[in-house]
Amino acid sequence: MHVGIIGVGLMGHGIARNVLLKGGYSLSFLDHPGNQPTEEILGLGASACASPAEVAAKSDVVILCVTGSPQIEAIVTGSEGVASALKPGAVVVDCSTALPETTLRMAEIIVKAGGDYIDAPMTRTAKHAHEGTLNLLVGGAATALEKVSPVLASFTEKVDHVGPLSHGHRLKLLHNYVSVGFMTLLAEAAAQAADADIDPQVFVNVLAQGGGASVALERLAPYIVEQDREGLPFFVSNALKDIDYYRGMCDASGARKTVADGISEALKAPVEAGQGEAYVPELVQLFRKGEMA
C-alpha cells in the first residue's frame, strides 16, 4: 500500500517517519508551510505533493493529522480536496481532533467518492509519535480498520476500536477534557503555590504522595520544578480548541458543562493575551499573580 499524509506537524512528522522506517511503506505528503522540517522524511524516500488531491490520487491510505474541523473540511471537500481524486477503495484515517459531526459529514462524502473513512484520534504526546508508540481511538467499520491495521501498526503501540464512526472523536474529546482540565487545574494550583513562595519540589512531592498523583502531575512537574516545558509540546491555543470542541459536543447533546466552561475561560485569558503558542506547562507561569494583568 502507498500511504499519504496531510499534516506533518509535531505529531504528523512522527507518524510519517515511522510509516517509512518501521512500516517500510512508500509515502507522499502535502507540502505545506505548517509542516515541521521535512528533510528527514524526504531523505527516507517520501515525496512532496502540491495539493490534497495529488496526495489522494497516489494513496491507498490517506492519514489526516491537522488542527481541527475547519481544516479537515477544507482538505476533504476543497476544489483540489481529497474527495476529488480519491482512489477507489482507499481509506481516509482521520487522526486529528475534530467534532463528531464533522466526522460523519466527511465520511459521507468520502463514501460517495468510493472510499472508506475512520476517525482515529491520537492519545499520548509528540515524543510518542516520534518513537512510533502512539495510541489510537478508532471509530468506524471493522472492515476498514482491518484494511489499514498494518499501516497503523507502524506508528502505534495500541489501537482500540471504540465503536461506530465518530466515537473515536467523541472519546478523544472526553479524554482531552479530563486531561487538559486536570492540567489547567494543576497549573493554577502551582501558580498559587509559587506566589506563596512554596518550594516547588515540596509542592510536587506532596501531590505525588497523595490525591494529586496523576499523569497531569508527571507532565507538568518538570516545568513546576525546573521550568522545562519540553515534556508536553502542546499549544495552549490547541488546548482551548479541544475544550471548546468538547463544550460544543455537550451543547449538541444537552449535557452539563459547568466545569468545562470554567476551564475554557481559564485558557482563553492567555490566548487573548497573545500567549496561545505557549506550551501547556507554561500555564504555571502565565497563571501567576499579575502575569496577565
PDB file of C-alpha atoms in Angstrom:
ATOM      1  CA  MET A   1       0.000   0.000   0.000  1.00  0.00           C
ATOM      2  CA  HIS A   2       1.047   3.555  -0.689  1.00  0.00           C
ATOM      3  CA  VAL A   3       0.402   5.918   2.239  1.00  0.00           C
ATOM      4  CA  GLY A   4      -0.386   9.613   2.085  1.00  0.00           C
ATOM      5  CA  ILE A   5      -0.306  12.050   4.996  1.00  0.00           C
ATOM      6  CA  ILE A   6      -1.686  15.563   5.226  1.00  0.00           C
ATOM      7  CA  GLY A   7      -0.377  17.457   8.242  1.00  0.00           C
ATOM      8  CA  VAL A   8       3.313  16.897   9.014  1.00  0.00           C
ATOM      9  CA  GLY A   9       3.305  18.862  12.269  1.00  0.00           C
ATOM     10  CA  LEU A  10       4.639  17.796  15.657  1.00  0.00           C
ATOM     11  CA  MET A  11       2.522  14.627  15.634  1.00  0.00           C
ATOM     12  CA  GLY A  12       2.318  14.034  11.898  1.00  0.00           C
ATOM     13  CA  HIS A  13       6.074  14.146  11.449  1.00  0.00           C
ATOM     14  CA  GLY A  14       6.430  11.246  13.880  1.00  0.00           C
ATOM     15  CA  ILE A  15       3.718   9.311  12.075  1.00  0.00           C
ATOM     16  CA  ALA A  16       5.403   9.909   8.703  1.00  0.00           C
ATOM     17  CA  ARG A  17       8.897   8.832   9.820  1.00  0.00           C
ATOM     18  CA  ASN A  18       7.576   5.591  11.329  1.00  0.00           C
ATOM     19  CA  VAL A  19       5.407   4.732   8.319  1.00  0.00           C
ATOM     20  CA  LEU A  20       8.687   4.903   6.363  1.00  0.00           C
ATOM     21  CA  LEU A  21      11.128   3.474   8.928  1.00  0.00           C
ATOM     22  CA  LYS A  22       9.107   0.843  10.768  1.00  0.00           C
ATOM     23  CA  GLY A  23       6.427   0.126   8.197  1.00  0.00           C
ATOM     24  CA  GLY A  24       8.548   0.244   5.066  1.00  0.00           C
ATOM     25  CA  TYR A  25       5.737   1.876   3.100  1.00  0.00           C
ATOM     26  CA  SER A  26       6.119   4.422   0.331  1.00  0.00           C
ATOM     27  CA  LEU A  27       4.812   7.808   1.454  1.00  0.00           C
ATOM     28  CA  SER A  28       3.519  11.028  -0.077  1.00  0.00           C
ATOM     29  CA  PHE A  29       2.793  14.168   1.961  1.00  0.00           C
ATOM     30  CA  LEU A  30       1.245  17.560   1.398  1.00  0.00           C
ATOM     31  CA  ASP A  31       3.888  20.282   1.122  1.00  0.00           C
ATOM     32  CA  HIS A  32       2.577  22.992   3.455  1.00  0.00           C
ATOM     33  CA  PRO A  33       4.077  25.933   5.393  1.00  0.00           C
ATOM     34  CA  GLY A  34       2.717  24.483   8.655  1.00  0.00           C
ATOM     35  CA  ASN A  35       4.821  21.327   8.366  1.00  0.00           C
ATOM     36  CA  GLN A  36       7.728  20.571  10.630  1.00  0.00           C
ATOM     37  CA  PRO A  37      11.058  20.386   8.736  1.00  0.00           C
ATOM     38  CA  THR A  38      10.703  17.549   6.235  1.00  0.00           C
ATOM     39  CA  GLU A  39      14.345  16.839   5.392  1.00  0.00           C
ATOM     40  CA  GLU A  40      14.314  13.590   7.393  1.00  0.00           C
ATOM     41  CA  ILE A  41      11.282  12.082   5.695  1.00  0.00           C
ATOM     42  CA  LEU A  42      12.433  13.272   2.266  1.00  0.00           C
ATOM     43  CA  GLY A  43      15.754  11.571   2.955  1.00  0.00           C
ATOM     44  CA  LEU A  44      13.861   8.382   3.804  1.00  0.00           C
ATOM     45  CA  GLY A  45      12.148   8.465   0.402  1.00  0.00           C
ATOM     46  CA  ALA A  46       8.932  10.424   0.946  1.00  0.00           C
ATOM     47  CA  SER A  47       7.658  12.602  -1.890  1.00  0.00           C
ATOM     48  CA  ALA A  48       6.040  16.029  -1.554  1.00  0.00           C
ATOM     49  CA  CYS A  49       2.720  16.866  -3.224  1.00  0.00           C
ATOM     50  CA  ALA A  50       1.261  20.261  -4.087  1.00  0.00           C
ATOM     51  CA  SER A  51      -2.380  19.547  -3.145  1.00  0.00           C
ATOM     52  CA  PRO A  52      -4.545  17.159  -1.123  1.00  0.00           C
ATOM     53  CA  ALA A  53      -5.891  15.820  -4.417  1.00  0.00           C
ATOM     54  CA  GLU A  54      -2.379  14.861  -5.519  1.00  0.00           C
ATOM     55  CA  VAL A  55      -1.817  13.019  -2.235  1.00  0.00           C
ATOM     56  CA  ALA A  56      -5.154  11.196  -2.594  1.00  0.00           C
ATOM     57  CA  ALA A  57      -4.552  10.201  -6.217  1.00  0.00           C
ATOM     58  CA  LYS A  58      -1.407   8.303  -5.187  1.00  0.00           C
ATOM     59  CA  SER A  59      -2.528   6.773  -1.909  1.00  0.00           C
ATOM     60  CA  ASP A  60      -4.351   3.665  -0.733  1.00  0.00           C
ATOM     61  CA  VAL A  61      -4.419   5.100   2.802  1.00  0.00           C
ATOM     62  CA  VAL A  62      -4.718   8.839   3.458  1.00  0.00           C
ATOM     63  CA  ILE A  63      -3.875   9.981   7.009  1.00  0.00           C
ATOM     64  CA  LEU A  64      -5.173  13.366   8.156  1.00  0.00           C
ATOM     65  CA  CYS A  65      -3.303  14.943  11.066  1.00  0.00           C
ATOM     66  CA  VAL A  66      -4.376  18.596  11.163  1.00  0.00           C
ATOM     67  CA  THR A  67      -5.623  21.103  13.722  1.00  0.00           C
ATOM     68  CA  GLY A  68      -9.378  20.618  13.683  1.00  0.00           C
ATOM     69  CA  SER A  69     -12.709  20.516  11.896  1.00  0.00           C
ATOM     70  CA  PRO A  70     -12.319  23.560   9.574  1.00  0.00           C
ATOM     71  CA  GLN A  71      -9.026  22.225   8.245  1.00  0.00           C
ATOM     72  CA  ILE A  72     -10.431  18.718   7.748  1.00  0.00           C
ATOM     73  CA  GLU A  73     -13.426  20.038   5.831  1.00  0.00           C
ATOM     74  CA  ALA A  74     -11.209  22.158   3.565  1.00  0.00           C
ATOM     75  CA  ILE A  75      -8.846  19.241   2.913  1.00  0.00           C
ATOM     76  CA  VAL A  76     -11.630  16.780   2.090  1.00  0.00           C
ATOM     77  CA  THR A  77     -14.099  18.991   0.216  1.00  0.00           C
ATOM     78  CA  GLY A  78     -11.988  21.733  -1.437  1.00  0.00           C
ATOM     79  CA  SER A  79     -11.706  22.103  -5.205  1.00  0.00           C
ATOM     80  CA  GLU A  80      -8.422  20.164  -5.000  1.00  0.00           C
ATOM     81  CA  GLY A  81      -9.501  18.166  -1.986  1.00  0.00           C
ATOM     82  CA  VAL A  82      -9.088  14.523  -1.131  1.00  0.00           C
ATOM     83  CA  ALA A  83     -12.598  13.581  -2.280  1.00  0.00           C
ATOM     84  CA  SER A  84     -11.951  14.956  -5.769  1.00  0.00           C
ATOM     85  CA  ALA A  85      -9.197  12.446  -6.561  1.00  0.00           C
ATOM     86  CA  LEU A  86      -9.652   9.518  -4.179  1.00  0.00           C
ATOM     87  CA  LYS A  87      -8.506   6.089  -5.386  1.00  0.00           C
ATOM     88  CA  PRO A  88     -11.345   3.520  -5.394  1.00  0.00           C
ATOM     89  CA  GLY A  89     -11.343   1.595  -2.105  1.00  0.00           C
ATOM     90  CA  ALA A  90      -8.917   3.962  -0.385  1.00  0.00           C
ATOM     91  CA  VAL A  91      -9.332   4.543   3.357  1.00  0.00           C
ATOM     92  CA  VAL A  92      -9.129   8.005   4.927  1.00  0.00           C
ATOM     93  CA  VAL A  93      -7.817   7.813   8.507  1.00  0.00           C
ATOM     94  CA  ASP A  94      -8.590  10.999  10.451  1.00  0.00           C
ATOM     95  CA  CYS A  95      -6.052  11.254  13.284  1.00  0.00           C
ATOM     96  CA  SER A  96      -6.968  14.871  14.038  1.00  0.00           C
ATOM     97  CA  THR A  97      -9.054  16.083  16.976  1.00  0.00           C
ATOM     98  CA  ALA A  98     -12.391  17.118  15.492  1.00  0.00           C
ATOM     99  CA  LEU A  99     -16.085  17.487  16.157  1.00  0.00           C
ATOM    100  CA  PRO A 100     -18.056  14.245  15.787  1.00  0.00           C
ATOM    101  CA  GLU A 101     -20.487  15.842  13.346  1.00  0.00           C
ATOM    102  CA  THR A 102     -17.542  16.720  11.091  1.00  0.00           C
ATOM    103  CA  THR A 103     -16.538  13.062  11.079  1.00  0.00           C
ATOM    104  CA  LEU A 104     -19.992  11.961   9.996  1.00  0.00           C
ATOM    105  CA  ARG A 105     -20.239  14.585   7.229  1.00  0.00           C
ATOM    106  CA  MET A 106     -16.778  13.917   5.837  1.00  0.00           C
ATOM    107  CA  ALA A 107     -17.323  10.158   5.934  1.00  0.00           C
ATOM    108  CA  GLU A 108     -20.472  10.514   3.855  1.00  0.00           C
ATOM    109  CA  ILE A 109     -18.550  12.482   1.234  1.00  0.00           C
ATOM    110  CA  ILE A 110     -15.668  10.003   1.151  1.00  0.00           C
ATOM    111  CA  VAL A 111     -18.018   7.014   0.847  1.00  0.00           C
ATOM    112  CA  LYS A 112     -19.760   8.705  -2.108  1.00  0.00           C
ATOM    113  CA  ALA A 113     -16.316   9.163  -3.669  1.00  0.00           C
ATOM    114  CA  GLY A 114     -15.713   5.407  -3.417  1.00  0.00           C
ATOM    115  CA  GLY A 115     -13.658   5.159  -0.236  1.00  0.00           C
ATOM    116  CA  ASP A 116     -13.945   4.435   3.473  1.00  0.00           C
ATOM    117  CA  TYR A 117     -13.436   6.730   6.458  1.00  0.00           C
ATOM    118  CA  ILE A 118     -12.453   6.062  10.044  1.00  0.00           C
ATOM    119  CA  ASP A 119     -11.814   8.503  12.870  1.00  0.00           C
ATOM    120  CA  ALA A 120      -8.631   7.562  14.711  1.00  0.00           C
ATOM    121  CA  PRO A 121      -7.574  10.401  17.024  1.00  0.00           C
ATOM    122  CA  MET A 122      -4.347  10.017  18.968  1.00  0.00           C
ATOM    123  CA  THR A 123      -3.572   9.985  22.639  1.00  0.00           C
ATOM    124  CA  ARG A 124      -0.063  10.481  24.042  1.00  0.00           C
ATOM    125  CA  THR A 125       2.490  13.112  23.010  1.00  0.00           C
ATOM    126  CA  ALA A 126       4.820  14.188  20.198  1.00  0.00           C
ATOM    127  CA  LYS A 127       7.596  12.137  21.833  1.00  0.00           C
ATOM    128  CA  HIS A 128       5.479   9.004  21.441  1.00  0.00           C
ATOM    129  CA  ALA A 129       4.713   9.967  17.834  1.00  0.00           C
ATOM    130  CA  HIS A 130       8.449  10.228  17.141  1.00  0.00           C
ATOM    131  CA  GLU A 131       9.036   6.825  18.749  1.00  0.00           C
ATOM    132  CA  GLY A 132       6.092   5.205  16.950  1.00  0.00           C
ATOM    133  CA  THR A 133       4.210   4.374  20.153  1.00  0.00           C
ATOM    134  CA  LEU A 134       1.005   6.390  19.859  1.00  0.00           C
ATOM    135  CA  ASN A 135      -2.377   5.078  20.987  1.00  0.00           C
ATOM    136  CA  LEU A 136      -5.393   5.453  18.701  1.00  0.00           C
ATOM    137  CA  LEU A 137      -9.117   5.557  19.461  1.00  0.00           C
ATOM    138  CA  VAL A 138     -10.814   4.273  16.317  1.00  0.00           C
ATOM    139  CA  GLY A 139     -14.423   4.742  15.311  1.00  0.00           C
ATOM    140  CA  GLY A 140     -15.812   3.159  12.155  1.00  0.00           C
ATOM    141  CA  ALA A 141     -16.303  -0.125  10.363  1.00  0.00           C
ATOM    142  CA  ALA A 142     -14.186  -3.064  11.482  1.00  0.00           C
ATOM    143  CA  THR A 143     -13.526  -3.946   7.828  1.00  0.00           C
ATOM    144  CA  ALA A 144     -11.993  -0.523   7.144  1.00  0.00           C
ATOM    145  CA  LEU A 145      -9.872  -0.739  10.282  1.00  0.00           C
ATOM    146  CA  GLU A 146      -8.657  -4.219   9.344  1.00  0.00           C
ATOM    147  CA  LYS A 147      -7.602  -2.960   5.918  1.00  0.00           C
ATOM    148  CA  VAL A 148      -5.348  -0.243   7.366  1.00  0.00           C
ATOM    149  CA  SER A 149      -4.191  -2.040  10.526  1.00  0.00           C
ATOM    150  CA  PRO A 150      -0.712  -2.852   9.139  1.00  0.00           C
ATOM    151  CA  VAL A 151      -0.132   0.845   8.432  1.00  0.00           C
ATOM    152  CA  LEU A 152      -1.417   1.905  11.850  1.00  0.00           C
ATOM    153  CA  ALA A 153       0.846  -0.677  13.499  1.00  0.00           C
ATOM    154  CA  SER A 154       3.898   1.154  12.160  1.00  0.00           C
ATOM    155  CA  PHE A 155       3.336   4.191  14.397  1.00  0.00           C
ATOM    156  CA  THR A 156       1.273   2.904  17.331  1.00  0.00           C
ATOM    157  CA  GLU A 157       1.596   0.845  20.481  1.00  0.00           C
ATOM    158  CA  LYS A 158      -2.131   0.280  20.886  1.00  0.00           C
ATOM    159  CA  VAL A 159      -5.181   0.670  18.652  1.00  0.00           C
ATOM    160  CA  ASP A 160      -8.588   0.490  20.335  1.00  0.00           C
ATOM    161  CA  HIS A 161     -11.698   0.032  18.189  1.00  0.00           C
ATOM    162  CA  VAL A 162     -14.063   2.039  20.406  1.00  0.00           C
ATOM    163  CA  GLY A 163     -17.289   1.904  18.400  1.00  0.00           C
ATOM    164  CA  PRO A 164     -19.016   3.182  15.283  1.00  0.00           C
ATOM    165  CA  LEU A 165     -17.966   6.170  13.206  1.00  0.00           C
ATOM    166  CA  SER A 166     -17.468   9.377  15.266  1.00  0.00           C
ATOM    167  CA  HIS A 167     -16.981   7.510  18.555  1.00  0.00           C
ATOM    168  CA  GLY A 168     -13.220   7.910  18.246  1.00  0.00           C
ATOM    169  CA  HIS A 169     -13.594  11.670  18.219  1.00  0.00           C
ATOM    170  CA  ARG A 170     -16.225  11.625  20.954  1.00  0.00           C
ATOM    171  CA  LEU A 171     -13.885   9.693  23.232  1.00  0.00           C
ATOM    172  CA  LYS A 172     -10.897  11.875  22.278  1.00  0.00           C
ATOM    173  CA  LEU A 173     -12.848  14.976  23.325  1.00  0.00           C
ATOM    174  CA  LEU A 174     -13.822  13.284  26.590  1.00  0.00           C
ATOM    175  CA  HIS A 175     -10.194  12.260  27.111  1.00  0.00           C
ATOM    176  CA  ASN A 176      -8.828  15.736  26.393  1.00  0.00           C
ATOM    177  CA  TYR A 177     -11.460  17.390  28.559  1.00  0.00           C
ATOM    178  CA  VAL A 178     -10.286  15.315  31.509  1.00  0.00           C
ATOM    179  CA  SER A 179      -6.579  15.579  30.653  1.00  0.00           C
ATOM    180  CA  VAL A 180      -6.480  19.302  29.829  1.00  0.00           C
ATOM    181  CA  GLY A 181      -8.871  20.002  32.678  1.00  0.00           C
ATOM    182  CA  PHE A 182      -6.561  18.277  35.177  1.00  0.00           C
ATOM    183  CA  MET A 183      -3.525  20.142  33.853  1.00  0.00           C
ATOM    184  CA  THR A 184      -5.287  23.521  33.894  1.00  0.00           C
ATOM    185  CA  LEU A 185      -6.365  22.984  37.499  1.00  0.00           C
ATOM    186  CA  LEU A 186      -2.862  21.839  38.435  1.00  0.00           C
ATOM    187  CA  ALA A 187      -1.224  24.818  36.707  1.00  0.00           C
ATOM    188  CA  GLU A 188      -3.464  27.216  38.613  1.00  0.00           C
ATOM    189  CA  ALA A 189      -2.595  25.498  41.914  1.00  0.00           C
ATOM    190  CA  ALA A 190       1.120  25.528  41.076  1.00  0.00           C
ATOM    191  CA  ALA A 191       0.924  29.240  40.264  1.00  0.00           C
ATOM    192  CA  GLN A 192      -0.695  29.941  43.633  1.00  0.00           C
ATOM    193  CA  ALA A 193       1.982  27.862  45.365  1.00  0.00           C
ATOM    194  CA  ALA A 194       4.720  29.822  43.591  1.00  0.00           C
ATOM    195  CA  ASP A 195       3.096  33.139  44.536  1.00  0.00           C
ATOM    196  CA  ALA A 196       3.165  31.938  48.157  1.00  0.00           C
ATOM    197  CA  ASP A 197       6.885  31.043  47.911  1.00  0.00           C
ATOM    198  CA  ILE A 198       6.257  27.338  48.484  1.00  0.00           C
ATOM    199  CA  ASP A 199       9.226  25.222  47.405  1.00  0.00           C
ATOM    200  CA  PRO A 200       8.168  23.774  44.012  1.00  0.00           C
ATOM    201  CA  GLN A 201       9.734  20.367  44.686  1.00  0.00           C
ATOM    202  CA  VAL A 202       7.922  20.144  48.014  1.00  0.00           C
ATOM    203  CA  PHE A 203       4.663  21.058  46.252  1.00  0.00           C
ATOM    204  CA  VAL A 204       5.172  18.290  43.672  1.00  0.00           C
ATOM    205  CA  ASN A 205       6.163  15.748  46.345  1.00  0.00           C
ATOM    206  CA  VAL A 206       3.084  16.462  48.478  1.00  0.00           C
ATOM    207  CA  LEU A 207       0.764  15.980  45.497  1.00  0.00           C
ATOM    208  CA  ALA A 208       2.600  12.880  44.265  1.00  0.00           C
ATOM    209  CA  GLN A 209       2.252  11.222  47.677  1.00  0.00           C
ATOM    210  CA  GLY A 210      -1.471  11.984  47.936  1.00  0.00           C
ATOM    211  CA  GLY A 211      -4.564  12.645  45.882  1.00  0.00           C
ATOM    212  CA  GLY A 212      -2.725  14.795  43.351  1.00  0.00           C
ATOM    213  CA  ALA A 213      -0.724  11.896  41.914  1.00  0.00           C
ATOM    214  CA  SER A 214      -1.555  11.731  38.211  1.00  0.00           C
ATOM    215  CA  VAL A 215      -0.266  11.781  34.649  1.00  0.00           C
ATOM    216  CA  ALA A 216      -1.038  15.519  34.678  1.00  0.00           C
ATOM    217  CA  LEU A 217       1.422  15.972  37.538  1.00  0.00           C
ATOM    218  CA  GLU A 218       4.058  13.853  35.785  1.00  0.00           C
ATOM    219  CA  ARG A 219       3.792  16.017  32.684  1.00  0.00           C
ATOM    220  CA  LEU A 220       3.809  19.381  34.463  1.00  0.00           C
ATOM    221  CA  ALA A 221       6.312  18.575  37.215  1.00  0.00           C
ATOM    222  CA  PRO A 222       9.404  19.275  35.046  1.00  0.00           C
ATOM    223  CA  TYR A 223       8.127  22.803  34.435  1.00  0.00           C
ATOM    224  CA  ILE A 224       6.964  23.366  38.007  1.00  0.00           C
ATOM    225  CA  VAL A 225      10.392  22.404  39.360  1.00  0.00           C
ATOM    226  CA  GLU A 226      12.845  23.309  36.574  1.00  0.00           C
ATOM    227  CA  GLN A 227      10.893  25.417  34.027  1.00  0.00           C
ATOM    228  CA  ASP A 228      11.344  22.632  31.443  1.00  0.00           C
ATOM    229  CA  ARG A 229       8.384  22.865  29.072  1.00  0.00           C
ATOM    230  CA  GLU A 230       9.503  20.260  26.541  1.00  0.00           C
ATOM    231  CA  GLY A 231       7.755  17.292  28.153  1.00  0.00           C
ATOM    232  CA  LEU A 232       4.439  18.453  26.693  1.00  0.00           C
ATOM    233  CA  PRO A 233       4.819  20.477  23.466  1.00  0.00           C
ATOM    234  CA  PHE A 234       1.096  21.238  23.144  1.00  0.00           C
ATOM    235  CA  PHE A 235      -0.042  24.800  22.443  1.00  0.00           C
ATOM    236  CA  VAL A 236      -2.424  26.495  24.874  1.00  0.00           C
ATOM    237  CA  SER A 237      -4.481  27.561  21.833  1.00  0.00           C
ATOM    238  CA  ASN A 238      -4.947  23.906  20.857  1.00  0.00           C
ATOM    239  CA  ALA A 239      -5.911  23.025  24.422  1.00  0.00           C
ATOM    240  CA  LEU A 240      -8.560  25.753  24.300  1.00  0.00           C
ATOM    241  CA  LYS A 241      -9.771  24.483  20.920  1.00  0.00           C
ATOM    242  CA  ASP A 242     -10.192  20.961  22.281  1.00  0.00           C
ATOM    243  CA  ILE A 243     -12.079  22.166  25.360  1.00  0.00           C
ATOM    244  CA  ASP A 244     -14.370  24.285  23.202  1.00  0.00           C
ATOM    245  CA  TYR A 245     -14.982  21.314  20.899  1.00  0.00           C
ATOM    246  CA  TYR A 246     -15.959  19.348  23.989  1.00  0.00           C
ATOM    247  CA  ARG A 247     -18.320  22.160  25.015  1.00  0.00           C
ATOM    248  CA  GLY A 248     -19.824  22.128  21.519  1.00  0.00           C
ATOM    249  CA  MET A 249     -20.383  18.382  21.777  1.00  0.00           C
ATOM    250  CA  CYS A 250     -22.108  18.970  25.119  1.00  0.00           C
ATOM    251  CA  ASP A 251     -24.308  21.685  23.639  1.00  0.00           C
ATOM    252  CA  ALA A 252     -25.334  19.364  20.806  1.00  0.00           C
ATOM    253  CA  SER A 253     -26.421  16.659  23.254  1.00  0.00           C
ATOM    254  CA  GLY A 254     -27.760  18.889  26.036  1.00  0.00           C
ATOM    255  CA  ALA A 255     -25.105  17.680  28.501  1.00  0.00           C
ATOM    256  CA  ARG A 256     -23.915  19.601  31.544  1.00  0.00           C
ATOM    257  CA  LYS A 257     -20.658  21.551  31.024  1.00  0.00           C
ATOM    258  CA  THR A 258     -20.297  23.858  34.041  1.00  0.00           C
ATOM    259  CA  VAL A 259     -16.716  22.824  34.787  1.00  0.00           C
ATOM    260  CA  ALA A 260     -15.788  22.828  31.100  1.00  0.00           C
ATOM    261  CA  ASP A 261     -16.988  26.429  30.830  1.00  0.00           C
ATOM    262  CA  GLY A 262     -14.637  27.391  33.652  1.00  0.00           C
ATOM    263  CA  ILE A 263     -11.672  25.647  32.021  1.00  0.00           C
ATOM    264  CA  SER A 264     -12.421  27.426  28.755  1.00  0.00           C
ATOM    265  CA  GLU A 265     -12.418  30.806  30.496  1.00  0.00           C
ATOM    266  CA  ALA A 266      -9.122  29.998  32.220  1.00  0.00           C
ATOM    267  CA  LEU A 267      -7.447  29.064  28.916  1.00  0.00           C
ATOM    268  CA  LYS A 268      -8.992  31.911  26.973  1.00  0.00           C
ATOM    269  CA  ALA A 269      -7.172  34.518  29.088  1.00  0.00           C
ATOM    270  CA  PRO A 270      -3.608  33.612  27.970  1.00  0.00           C
ATOM    271  CA  VAL A 271      -4.743  33.102  24.373  1.00  0.00           C
ATOM    272  CA  GLU A 272      -6.318  36.561  24.288  1.00  0.00           C
ATOM    273  CA  ALA A 273      -3.143  37.940  25.889  1.00  0.00           C
ATOM    274  CA  GLY A 274      -1.142  36.683  22.896  1.00  0.00           C
ATOM    275  CA  GLN A 275       0.236  33.559  24.580  1.00  0.00           C
ATOM    276  CA  GLY A 276      -1.613  30.966  22.514  1.00  0.00           C
ATOM    277  CA  GLU A 277       1.628  29.366  21.317  1.00  0.00           C
ATOM    278  CA  ALA A 278       2.930  28.862  24.837  1.00  0.00           C
ATOM    279  CA  TYR A 279       3.064  25.192  25.773  1.00  0.00           C
ATOM    280  CA  VAL A 280       0.517  23.959  28.312  1.00  0.00           C
ATOM    281  CA  PRO A 281       3.139  23.554  31.103  1.00  0.00           C
ATOM    282  CA  GLU A 282       3.831  27.287  30.812  1.00  0.00           C
ATOM    283  CA  LEU A 283       0.360  27.953  32.211  1.00  0.00           C
ATOM    284  CA  VAL A 284       2.064  27.568  35.598  1.00  0.00           C
ATOM    285  CA  GLN A 285       3.835  30.876  34.943  1.00  0.00           C
ATOM    286  CA  LEU A 286       1.048  32.520  32.958  1.00  0.00           C
ATOM    287  CA  PHE A 287      -1.415  31.990  35.815  1.00  0.00           C
ATOM    288  CA  ARG A 288       0.842  33.698  38.351  1.00  0.00           C
ATOM    289  CA  LYS A 289      -0.345  36.864  40.073  1.00  0.00           C
ATOM    290  CA  GLY A 290      -0.118  39.882  37.795  1.00  0.00           C
ATOM    291  CA  GLU A 291       1.217  37.896  34.815  1.00  0.00           C
ATOM    292  CA  MET A 292      -1.758  38.607  32.502  1.00  0.00           C
ATOM    293  CA  ALA A 293      -2.971  41.824  34.152  1.00  0.00           C
TER     294      ALA A 293
END
